[in-house]
mmCIF file of C-alpha atoms in Angstrom:
data_model
loop_
_atom_site.group_PDB
_atom_site.id
_atom_site.type_symbol
_atom_site.label_atom_id
_atom_site.label_comp_id
_atom_site.label_asym_id
_atom_site.label_seq_id
_atom_site.Cartn_x
_atom_site.Cartn_y
_atom_site.Cartn_z
ATOM 1 C CA UNK U 1011 157.954 -24.941 -62.943
ATOM 2 C CA UNK U 1012 157.700 -21.177 -63.922
ATOM 3 C CA UNK U 1013 157.234 -20.618 -67.908
ATOM 4 C CA UNK U 1014 156.808 -17.822 -70.244
ATOM 5 C CA UNK U 1015 153.248 -16.880 -71.112
ATOM 6 C CA UNK U 1016 153.920 -17.890 -74.733
ATOM 7 C CA UNK U 1017 156.122 -19.907 -76.774
ATOM 8 C CA UNK U 1018 157.373 -20.316 -80.301
ATOM 9 C CA UNK U 1019 156.527 -23.413 -82.181
ATOM 10 C CA UNK U 1020 158.606 -24.374 -85.197
ATOM 11 C CA UNK U 1021 157.361 -27.216 -87.593
ATOM 12 C CA UNK U 1022 159.563 -28.667 -90.496
ATOM 13 C CA UNK U 1023 157.690 -29.451 -93.644
ATOM 14 C CA UNK U 1024 159.531 -31.511 -95.978
ATOM 15 C CA UNK U 1025 157.348 -31.404 -99.082
ATOM 16 C CA UNK U 1026 156.490 -27.763 -98.925
ATOM 17 C CA UNK U 1027 160.096 -26.944 -98.305
ATOM 18 C CA UNK U 1028 159.277 -24.593 -95.445
ATOM 19 C CA UNK U 1029 159.092 -23.905 -91.713
ATOM 20 C CA UNK U 1030 155.817 -23.019 -89.985
ATOM 21 C CA UNK U 1031 156.423 -20.506 -87.154
ATOM 22 C CA UNK U 1032 153.363 -20.340 -84.708
ATOM 23 C CA UNK U 1033 152.774 -18.621 -81.323
ATOM 24 C CA UNK U 1034 151.460 -20.997 -78.573
ATOM 25 C CA UNK U 1035 149.506 -19.304 -75.857
ATOM 26 C CA UNK U 1036 150.704 -21.216 -72.914
ATOM 27 C CA UNK U 1037 147.500 -20.367 -70.835
ATOM 28 C CA UNK U 1038 145.002 -21.386 -73.333
ATOM 29 C CA UNK U 1039 146.805 -23.912 -75.740
ATOM 30 C CA UNK U 1040 145.718 -21.784 -78.636
ATOM 31 C CA UNK U 1041 147.899 -21.340 -81.716
ATOM 32 C CA UNK U 1042 148.411 -18.545 -84.285
ATOM 33 C CA UNK U 1043 150.571 -18.489 -87.458
ATOM 34 C CA UNK U 1044 153.449 -15.962 -87.369
ATOM 35 C CA UNK U 1045 155.554 -16.959 -90.251
ATOM 36 C CA UNK U 1046 155.894 -19.449 -93.153
ATOM 37 C CA UNK U 1047 159.417 -19.255 -94.082
ATOM 38 C CA UNK U 1048 160.653 -21.017 -97.436
ATOM 39 C CA UNK U 1049 164.074 -22.898 -97.026
ATOM 40 C CA UNK U 1050 164.483 -24.060 -100.500
ATOM 41 C CA UNK U 1051 164.932 -27.774 -99.686
ATOM 42 C CA UNK U 1052 163.361 -30.786 -97.896
ATOM 43 C CA UNK U 1053 163.791 -29.819 -94.454
ATOM 44 C CA UNK U 1054 163.343 -32.626 -91.649
ATOM 45 C CA UNK U 1055 165.060 -32.391 -88.280
ATOM 46 C CA UNK U 1056 165.168 -29.052 -86.345
ATOM 47 C CA UNK U 1057 167.131 -28.233 -83.188
ATOM 48 C CA UNK U 1058 167.061 -25.434 -80.873
ATOM 49 C CA UNK U 1059 169.960 -24.076 -79.051
ATOM 50 C CA UNK U 1060 169.826 -24.639 -75.195
ATOM 51 C CA UNK U 1061 169.427 -20.840 -74.527
ATOM 52 C CA UNK U 1062 166.705 -20.656 -77.073
ATOM 53 C CA UNK U 1063 168.304 -17.945 -79.248
ATOM 54 C CA UNK U 1064 169.000 -20.066 -82.389
ATOM 55 C CA UNK U 1065 167.248 -22.671 -84.405
ATOM 56 C CA UNK U 1066 168.891 -25.256 -86.755
ATOM 57 C CA UNK U 1067 167.476 -26.906 -89.717
ATOM 58 C CA UNK U 1068 168.854 -29.951 -91.674
ATOM 59 C CA UNK U 1069 168.165 -29.889 -95.395
ATOM 60 C CA UNK U 1070 168.071 -33.513 -96.593
ATOM 61 C CA UNK U 1071 167.765 -32.777 -100.359
ATOM 62 C CA UNK U 1072 170.683 -31.811 -102.358
ATOM 63 C CA UNK U 1073 172.720 -30.016 -101.620
ATOM 64 C CA UNK U 1074 172.532 -31.315 -97.905
ATOM 65 C CA UNK U 1075 173.219 -28.552 -95.466
ATOM 66 C CA UNK U 1076 172.484 -27.011 -92.025
ATOM 67 C CA UNK U 1077 170.671 -23.728 -91.892
ATOM 68 C CA UNK U 1078 171.218 -21.559 -88.837
ATOM 69 C CA UNK U 1079 168.609 -18.933 -87.691
ATOM 70 C CA UNK U 1080 168.272 -16.486 -85.022
ATOM 71 C CA UNK U 1081 165.163 -16.311 -83.009
ATOM 72 C CA UNK U 1082 163.407 -13.110 -82.361
ATOM 73 C CA UNK U 1083 163.159 -13.140 -78.401
ATOM 74 C CA UNK U 1084 159.952 -11.166 -78.509
ATOM 75 C CA UNK U 1085 157.754 -13.150 -81.086
ATOM 76 C CA UNK U 1086 159.895 -16.173 -82.150
ATOM 77 C CA UNK U 1087 160.185 -15.261 -85.778
ATOM 78 C CA UNK U 1088 163.277 -16.582 -87.542
ATOM 79 C CA UNK U 1089 166.005 -14.812 -89.588
ATOM 80 C CA UNK U 1090 168.585 -16.838 -91.702
ATOM 81 C CA UNK U 1091 172.071 -16.040 -90.421
ATOM 82 C CA UNK U 1092 174.090 -18.780 -91.989
ATOM 83 C CA UNK U 1093 174.250 -22.223 -94.033
ATOM 84 C CA UNK U 1094 176.951 -24.788 -94.077
ATOM 85 C CA UNK U 1095 177.330 -28.192 -95.781
ATOM 86 C CA UNK U 1096 176.758 -31.529 -93.930
ATOM 87 C CA UNK U 1097 178.689 -34.599 -94.670
ATOM 88 C CA UNK U 1098 175.668 -36.556 -95.514
ATOM 89 C CA UNK U 1099 171.751 -36.275 -95.343
ATOM 90 C CA UNK U 1100 171.128 -35.976 -91.565
ATOM 91 C CA UNK U 1101 167.969 -37.447 -90.058
ATOM 92 C CA UNK U 1102 168.893 -36.147 -86.661
ATOM 93 C CA UNK U 1103 170.448 -32.866 -85.426
ATOM 94 C CA UNK U 1104 170.978 -31.541 -81.950
ATOM 95 C CA UNK U 1105 173.414 -29.543 -79.939
ATOM 96 C CA UNK U 1106 175.632 -30.657 -77.081
ATOM 97 C CA UNK U 1107 174.741 -29.370 -73.602
ATOM 98 C CA UNK U 1108 176.588 -26.211 -74.093
ATOM 99 C CA UNK U 1109 175.176 -25.230 -77.476
ATOM 100 C CA UNK U 1110 178.712 -24.838 -78.840
ATOM 101 C CA UNK U 1111 178.545 -27.811 -81.267
ATOM 102 C CA UNK U 1112 175.917 -29.247 -83.522
ATOM 103 C CA UNK U 1113 175.486 -33.183 -83.333
ATOM 104 C CA UNK U 1114 174.150 -34.995 -86.396
ATOM 105 C CA UNK U 1115 173.320 -38.522 -87.479
ATOM 106 C CA UNK U 1116 172.807 -39.969 -90.941
ATOM 107 C CA UNK U 1117 170.614 -42.910 -91.583
ATOM 108 C CA UNK U 1118 171.620 -43.468 -95.047
ATOM 109 C CA UNK U 1119 175.245 -42.624 -94.578
ATOM 110 C CA UNK U 1120 175.516 -44.668 -91.181
ATOM 111 C CA UNK U 1121 177.628 -42.034 -89.612
ATOM 112 C CA UNK U 1122 177.507 -39.367 -86.916
ATOM 113 C CA UNK U 1123 179.155 -35.776 -87.126
ATOM 114 C CA UNK U 1124 179.953 -32.932 -84.936
ATOM 115 C CA UNK U 1125 180.083 -29.354 -86.460
ATOM 116 C CA UNK U 1126 181.214 -26.191 -84.418
ATOM 117 C CA UNK U 1127 178.904 -23.362 -83.701
ATOM 118 C CA UNK U 1128 180.461 -20.015 -83.654
ATOM 119 C CA UNK U 1129 179.782 -17.227 -81.166
ATOM 120 C CA UNK U 1130 177.210 -15.747 -83.491
ATOM 121 C CA UNK U 1131 175.329 -18.949 -83.344
ATOM 122 C CA UNK U 1132 176.063 -20.107 -86.890
ATOM 123 C CA UNK U 1133 176.841 -23.818 -87.382
ATOM 124 C CA UNK U 1134 179.877 -24.592 -89.600
ATOM 125 C CA UNK U 1135 181.052 -27.471 -91.493
ATOM 126 C CA UNK U 1136 181.783 -30.809 -89.735
ATOM 127 C CA UNK U 1137 185.033 -31.053 -87.721
ATOM 128 C CA UNK U 1138 184.617 -34.731 -87.174
ATOM 129 C CA UNK U 1139 182.679 -37.713 -88.567
ATOM 130 C CA UNK U 1140 182.587 -41.307 -87.812
ATOM 131 C CA UNK U 1141 181.171 -44.361 -89.405
ATOM 132 C CA UNK U 1142 178.610 -46.470 -87.465
ATOM 133 C CA UNK U 1143 176.737 -49.701 -87.727
ATOM 134 C CA UNK U 1144 174.067 -49.350 -90.269
ATOM 135 C CA UNK U 1145 171.256 -46.596 -90.104
ATOM 136 C CA UNK U 1146 172.495 -44.104 -87.418
ATOM 137 C CA UNK U 1147 169.272 -42.420 -86.202
ATOM 138 C CA UNK U 1148 169.987 -40.028 -83.338
ATOM 139 C CA UNK U 1149 173.061 -38.729 -81.490
ATOM 140 C CA UNK U 1150 172.875 -36.902 -78.192
ATOM 141 C CA UNK U 1151 175.211 -35.683 -75.224
ATOM 142 C CA UNK U 1152 174.543 -36.933 -71.739
ATOM 143 C CA UNK U 1153 173.382 -34.451 -69.250
ATOM 144 C CA UNK U 1154 176.947 -33.764 -68.036
ATOM 145 C CA UNK U 1155 178.129 -33.382 -71.667
ATOM 146 C CA UNK U 1156 180.931 -36.019 -70.917
ATOM 147 C CA UNK U 1157 179.456 -38.632 -73.457
ATOM 148 C CA UNK U 1158 177.813 -38.951 -76.891
ATOM 149 C CA UNK U 1159 175.407 -41.582 -77.362
ATOM 150 C CA UNK U 1160 174.003 -42.878 -80.815
ATOM 151 C CA UNK U 1161 171.357 -45.245 -81.882
ATOM 152 C CA UNK U 1162 171.746 -47.256 -84.893
ATOM 153 C CA UNK U 1163 168.605 -48.754 -86.235
ATOM 154 C CA UNK U 1164 169.957 -51.444 -88.648
ATOM 155 C CA UNK U 1165 172.863 -52.277 -86.568
ATOM 156 C CA UNK U 1166 170.685 -52.680 -83.572
ATOM 157 C CA UNK U 1167 172.938 -51.010 -81.125
ATOM 158 C CA UNK U 1168 173.357 -47.953 -78.963
ATOM 159 C CA UNK U 1169 176.937 -46.600 -79.041
ATOM 160 C CA UNK U 1170 178.629 -44.461 -76.306
ATOM 161 C CA UNK U 1171 181.675 -42.248 -76.917
ATOM 162 C CA UNK U 1172 183.769 -40.262 -74.479
ATOM 163 C CA UNK U 1173 183.140 -36.497 -75.534
ATOM 164 C CA UNK U 1174 185.463 -33.541 -74.929
ATOM 165 C CA UNK U 1175 183.151 -30.605 -74.465
ATOM 166 C CA UNK U 1176 186.002 -28.136 -74.843
ATOM 167 C CA UNK U 1177 187.046 -29.225 -78.295
ATOM 168 C CA UNK U 1178 183.823 -30.964 -79.445
ATOM 169 C CA UNK U 1179 185.788 -34.149 -80.315
ATOM 170 C CA UNK U 1180 184.623 -37.689 -79.383
ATOM 171 C CA UNK U 1181 186.608 -40.854 -79.022
ATOM 172 C CA UNK U 1182 185.396 -43.003 -81.828
ATOM 173 C CA UNK U 1183 188.081 -45.712 -81.275
ATOM 174 C CA UNK U 1184 186.682 -46.945 -78.007
ATOM 175 C CA UNK U 1185 182.948 -46.919 -78.319
ATOM 176 C CA UNK U 1186 180.669 -48.470 -75.630
ATOM 177 C CA UNK U 1187 178.112 -50.752 -77.399
ATOM 178 C CA UNK U 1188 174.770 -51.758 -76.000
ATOM 179 C CA UNK U 1189 173.023 -54.444 -77.829
ATOM 180 C CA UNK U 1190 169.269 -54.154 -78.533
ATOM 181 C CA UNK U 1191 167.097 -57.268 -78.962
ATOM 182 C CA UNK U 1192 166.937 -58.689 -82.474
ATOM 183 C CA UNK U 1193 164.603 -56.823 -84.749
ATOM 184 C CA UNK U 1194 163.849 -53.960 -82.241
ATOM 185 C CA UNK U 1195 165.369 -51.164 -84.415
ATOM 186 C CA UNK U 1196 166.802 -48.475 -81.805
ATOM 187 C CA UNK U 1197 165.526 -44.997 -83.033
ATOM 188 C CA UNK U 1198 165.003 -42.103 -80.682
ATOM 189 C CA UNK U 1199 165.968 -41.719 -76.951
ATOM 190 C CA UNK U 1200 165.677 -39.112 -74.026
ATOM 191 C CA UNK U 1201 167.476 -38.846 -70.746
ATOM 192 C CA UNK U 1202 165.497 -38.370 -67.623
ATOM 193 C CA UNK U 1203 166.107 -34.799 -66.401
ATOM 194 C CA UNK U 1204 166.997 -35.864 -62.745
ATOM 195 C CA UNK U 1205 167.539 -39.613 -62.505
ATOM 196 C CA UNK U 1206 170.093 -41.712 -64.298
ATOM 197 C CA UNK U 1207 167.818 -43.341 -66.754
ATOM 198 C CA UNK U 1208 167.529 -43.445 -70.602
ATOM 199 C CA UNK U 1209 164.282 -44.076 -72.565
ATOM 200 C CA UNK U 1210 164.780 -45.751 -75.820
ATOM 201 C CA UNK U 1211 162.036 -46.063 -78.468
ATOM 202 C CA UNK U 1212 162.509 -48.836 -80.930
ATOM 203 C CA UNK U 1213 161.077 -48.164 -84.439
ATOM 204 C CA UNK U 1214 160.480 -51.756 -85.619
ATOM 205 C CA UNK U 1215 158.779 -53.393 -82.579
ATOM 206 C CA UNK U 1216 157.543 -50.120 -80.936
ATOM 207 C CA UNK U 1217 159.029 -51.351 -77.604
ATOM 208 C CA UNK U 1218 160.332 -48.792 -75.041
ATOM 209 C CA UNK U 1219 163.489 -49.817 -73.306
ATOM 210 C CA UNK U 1220 164.341 -48.337 -69.861
ATOM 211 C CA UNK U 1221 168.024 -48.308 -69.508
ATOM 212 C CA UNK U 1222 169.876 -47.497 -66.339
ATOM 213 C CA UNK U 1223 172.865 -45.079 -66.989
ATOM 214 C CA UNK U 1224 176.225 -45.399 -65.329
ATOM 215 C CA UNK U 1225 177.918 -42.025 -65.770
ATOM 216 C CA UNK U 1226 181.146 -43.110 -64.404
ATOM 217 C CA UNK U 1227 181.599 -46.021 -67.038
ATOM 218 C CA UNK U 1228 179.654 -44.683 -69.886
ATOM 219 C CA UNK U 1229 177.481 -47.886 -69.591
ATOM 220 C CA UNK U 1230 173.818 -48.826 -70.259
ATOM 221 C CA UNK U 1231 171.986 -51.669 -68.644
ATOM 222 C CA UNK U 1232 168.406 -52.874 -69.249
ATOM 223 C CA UNK U 1233 165.781 -52.270 -66.576
ATOM 224 C CA UNK U 1234 162.485 -52.758 -68.452
ATOM 225 C CA UNK U 1235 160.906 -53.132 -71.920
ATOM 226 C CA UNK U 1236 157.342 -51.969 -72.249
ATOM 227 C CA UNK U 1237 155.170 -52.107 -75.367
ATOM 228 C CA UNK U 1238 153.874 -48.709 -76.727
ATOM 229 C CA UNK U 1239 151.192 -50.061 -79.241
ATOM 230 C CA UNK U 1240 147.597 -49.621 -78.571
ATOM 231 C CA UNK U 1241 145.451 -52.689 -77.604
ATOM 232 C CA UNK U 1242 144.300 -54.610 -80.809
ATOM 233 C CA UNK U 1243 146.949 -53.311 -83.128
ATOM 234 C CA UNK U 1244 147.616 -55.628 -85.973
ATOM 235 C CA UNK U 1245 150.325 -55.090 -88.604
ATOM 236 C CA UNK U 1246 153.885 -53.877 -88.701
ATOM 237 C CA UNK U 1247 154.692 -51.357 -86.067
ATOM 238 C CA UNK U 1248 156.502 -48.009 -87.016
ATOM 239 C CA UNK U 1249 157.329 -46.075 -83.975
ATOM 240 C CA UNK U 1250 158.572 -42.657 -84.312
ATOM 241 C CA UNK U 1251 159.202 -40.104 -81.499
ATOM 242 C CA UNK U 1252 159.621 -40.034 -77.856
ATOM 243 C CA UNK U 1253 159.643 -37.224 -75.187
ATOM 244 C CA UNK U 1254 159.400 -36.734 -71.543
ATOM 245 C CA UNK U 1255 157.758 -34.044 -69.581
ATOM 246 C CA UNK U 1256 160.029 -31.316 -68.338
ATOM 247 C CA UNK U 1257 159.881 -32.610 -64.857
ATOM 248 C CA UNK U 1258 160.232 -36.229 -65.889
ATOM 249 C CA UNK U 1259 156.970 -37.552 -64.403
ATOM 250 C CA UNK U 1260 155.267 -38.689 -67.698
ATOM 251 C CA UNK U 1261 156.740 -40.007 -70.936
ATOM 252 C CA UNK U 1262 155.083 -40.105 -74.324
ATOM 253 C CA UNK U 1263 155.660 -41.870 -77.763
ATOM 254 C CA UNK U 1264 154.090 -41.666 -81.224
ATOM 255 C CA UNK U 1265 153.312 -44.494 -83.483
ATOM 256 C CA UNK U 1266 152.768 -43.922 -87.316
ATOM 257 C CA UNK U 1267 150.719 -46.797 -88.439
ATOM 258 C CA UNK U 1268 148.079 -46.613 -85.754
ATOM 259 C CA UNK U 1269 148.295 -42.789 -85.669
ATOM 260 C CA UNK U 1270 148.348 -42.738 -81.821
ATOM 261 C CA UNK U 1271 150.293 -41.357 -78.871
ATOM 262 C CA UNK U 1272 151.054 -43.344 -75.858
ATOM 263 C CA UNK U 1273 151.361 -41.991 -72.407
ATOM 264 C CA UNK U 1274 153.421 -43.671 -69.475
ATOM 265 C CA UNK U 1275 153.908 -42.681 -65.823
ATOM 266 C CA UNK U 1276 157.650 -42.723 -64.729
ATOM 267 C CA UNK U 1277 158.694 -44.035 -61.530
ATOM 268 C CA UNK U 1278 161.868 -41.746 -60.878
ATOM 269 C CA UNK U 1279 163.364 -44.066 -58.261
ATOM 270 C CA UNK U 1280 163.305 -47.225 -60.440
ATOM 271 C CA UNK U 1281 162.978 -45.635 -63.803
ATOM 272 C CA UNK U 1282 160.048 -48.145 -64.602
ATOM 273 C CA UNK U 1283 157.230 -47.243 -66.865
ATOM 274 C CA UNK U 1284 153.450 -47.694 -66.299
ATOM 275 C CA UNK U 1285 151.119 -47.420 -69.147
ATOM 276 C CA UNK U 1286 148.468 -44.394 -68.693
ATOM 277 C CA UNK U 1287 146.733 -44.953 -72.003
ATOM 278 C CA UNK U 1288 146.517 -44.075 -75.878
ATOM 279 C CA UNK U 1289 144.881 -41.393 -77.868
ATOM 280 C CA UNK U 1290 144.544 -40.789 -81.535
ATOM 281 C CA UNK U 1291 146.425 -37.977 -83.057
ATOM 282 C CA UNK U 1292 147.379 -36.748 -86.567
ATOM 283 C CA UNK U 1293 147.744 -39.301 -89.304
ATOM 284 C CA UNK U 1294 151.373 -40.647 -89.356
ATOM 285 C CA UNK U 1295 152.813 -38.658 -86.424
ATOM 286 C CA UNK U 1296 156.494 -38.727 -87.135
ATOM 287 C CA UNK U 1297 157.212 -35.851 -84.660
ATOM 288 C CA UNK U 1298 155.912 -34.008 -81.678
ATOM 289 C CA UNK U 1299 157.128 -32.002 -78.698
ATOM 290 C CA UNK U 1300 156.109 -30.796 -75.297
ATOM 291 C CA UNK U 1301 155.873 -27.208 -74.371
ATOM 292 C CA UNK U 1302 158.273 -25.863 -71.589
ATOM 293 C CA UNK U 1303 155.280 -25.405 -69.195
ATOM 294 C CA UNK U 1304 154.513 -29.117 -69.411
ATOM 295 C CA UNK U 1305 150.854 -28.344 -70.181
ATOM 296 C CA UNK U 1306 150.672 -29.121 -73.846
ATOM 297 C CA UNK U 1307 151.819 -31.714 -76.283
ATOM 298 C CA UNK U 1308 152.046 -30.788 -80.094
ATOM 299 C CA UNK U 1309 151.991 -33.512 -82.767
ATOM 300 C CA UNK U 1310 152.216 -33.215 -86.500
ATOM 301 C CA UNK U 1311 150.944 -35.808 -89.066
ATOM 302 C CA UNK U 1312 152.854 -36.352 -92.251
ATOM 303 C CA UNK U 1313 149.716 -37.320 -94.208
ATOM 304 C CA UNK U 1314 147.174 -34.955 -92.644
ATOM 305 C CA UNK U 1315 149.485 -31.846 -92.984
ATOM 306 C CA UNK U 1316 148.161 -30.674 -89.662
ATOM 307 C CA UNK U 1317 149.190 -30.138 -86.218
ATOM 308 C CA UNK U 1318 147.281 -31.205 -83.082
ATOM 309 C CA UNK U 1319 147.320 -29.656 -79.535
ATOM 310 C CA UNK U 1320 146.806 -32.008 -76.748
ATOM 311 C CA UNK U 1321 146.261 -30.980 -73.238
ATOM 312 C CA UNK U 1322 148.303 -32.769 -70.573
ATOM 313 C CA UNK U 1323 146.581 -33.612 -67.297
ATOM 314 C CA UNK U 1324 149.064 -32.564 -64.701
ATOM 315 C CA UNK U 1325 147.905 -35.176 -62.242
ATOM 316 C CA UNK U 1326 147.541 -38.271 -64.566
ATOM 317 C CA UNK U 1327 149.499 -37.441 -67.547
ATOM 318 C CA UNK U 1328 146.529 -38.258 -69.940
ATOM 319 C CA UNK U 1329 146.091 -36.458 -73.153
ATOM 320 C CA UNK U 1330 142.891 -34.612 -74.363
ATOM 321 C CA UNK U 1331 142.619 -33.191 -77.815
ATOM 322 C CA UNK U 1332 142.330 -29.383 -77.617
ATOM 323 C CA UNK U 1333 142.675 -28.134 -81.138
ATOM 324 C CA UNK U 1334 144.443 -28.266 -84.516
ATOM 325 C CA UNK U 1335 146.163 -26.050 -86.940
ATOM 326 C CA UNK U 1336 147.155 -26.467 -90.586
ATOM 327 C CA UNK U 1337 150.763 -26.216 -91.284
ATOM 328 C CA UNK U 1338 152.966 -27.054 -94.532
ATOM 329 C CA UNK U 1339 153.053 -30.271 -96.450
ATOM 330 C CA UNK U 1340 154.578 -33.456 -94.839
ATOM 331 C CA UNK U 1341 155.249 -31.868 -91.461
ATOM 332 C CA UNK U 1342 157.691 -34.064 -89.509
ATOM 333 C CA UNK U 1343 159.462 -32.370 -86.728
ATOM 334 C CA UNK U 1344 158.340 -29.990 -83.867
ATOM 335 C CA UNK U 1345 160.642 -27.615 -81.692
ATOM 336 C CA UNK U 1346 159.202 -25.389 -79.059
ATOM 337 C CA UNK U 1347 161.107 -22.421 -77.498
ATOM 338 C CA UNK U 1348 159.778 -20.245 -74.606
ATOM 339 C CA UNK U 1349 159.570 -16.694 -75.345
ATOM 340 C CA UNK U 1350 160.380 -13.794 -73.018
ATOM 341 C CA UNK U 1351 163.377 -15.596 -71.381
ATOM 342 C CA UNK U 1352 165.907 -13.201 -69.983
#
């Protein structure tokens, strides 16, 4: 995979109410601070547009809203270009595959929403909202942009909706429902980039479900469940985030009470996972991301107020601590965008 020599890293800091903008040297893994941008509210989820030109930030304190930023293609600095109200405090935001619609999920409001994004990259007010079972936690479009899937932690289900990519509307009246095991708590999920599998991280038991995805019927079926907790863990799990390598060969998860990252090898033919190992990371790692080159994993600690850079072994997927960097207070989300594209 070819990649830019540098990437811009965006970290949402809820308590200091700002976004840290850093430059990642993709060759060395070194970080340098470019910008500490005040946003005036408790910022949590972030989302980059598919083309890397825009960044969206969900403000979860009143007034709840989404901020739209342009990304400088040279150095990654942010400039505010718009702000619009959100229908509820959104714990997840992302775009559809075209980048024309902003998808959002509300944990407290138990709902999902779709907002249009105009030609200038500004996300507008929601055009459609729909109630879900309790505690919606994430919503994403499938790789073909034909369906939306939403996790509901309290409801214990993953919902699937037919999605019209032209209008940005979804059919809430005929949702598919995949039932998780009792007490699992579906949280975040990722689609494999080349195979028909979904990887679902459950917050309450820290299990990872491998699900086969039938793109014709908008259906999910269980393939495997594997534990993500480190050996010897005792207490109440509190799993947080999940990401795949860009090429889909390795999968990673974070767990907040043990402050660890888990690594898994992925069998693209069967979808099944094999544990590679665990490593310690920042304290209470709510969010992390993998850079576009697949060489570096960056994790933030809500209680350490720092970001750790972990090198990814390209052969085994194992992680090794490379360095760390101070960010804002209560960092919780990481987005990484390649610079120099186009």
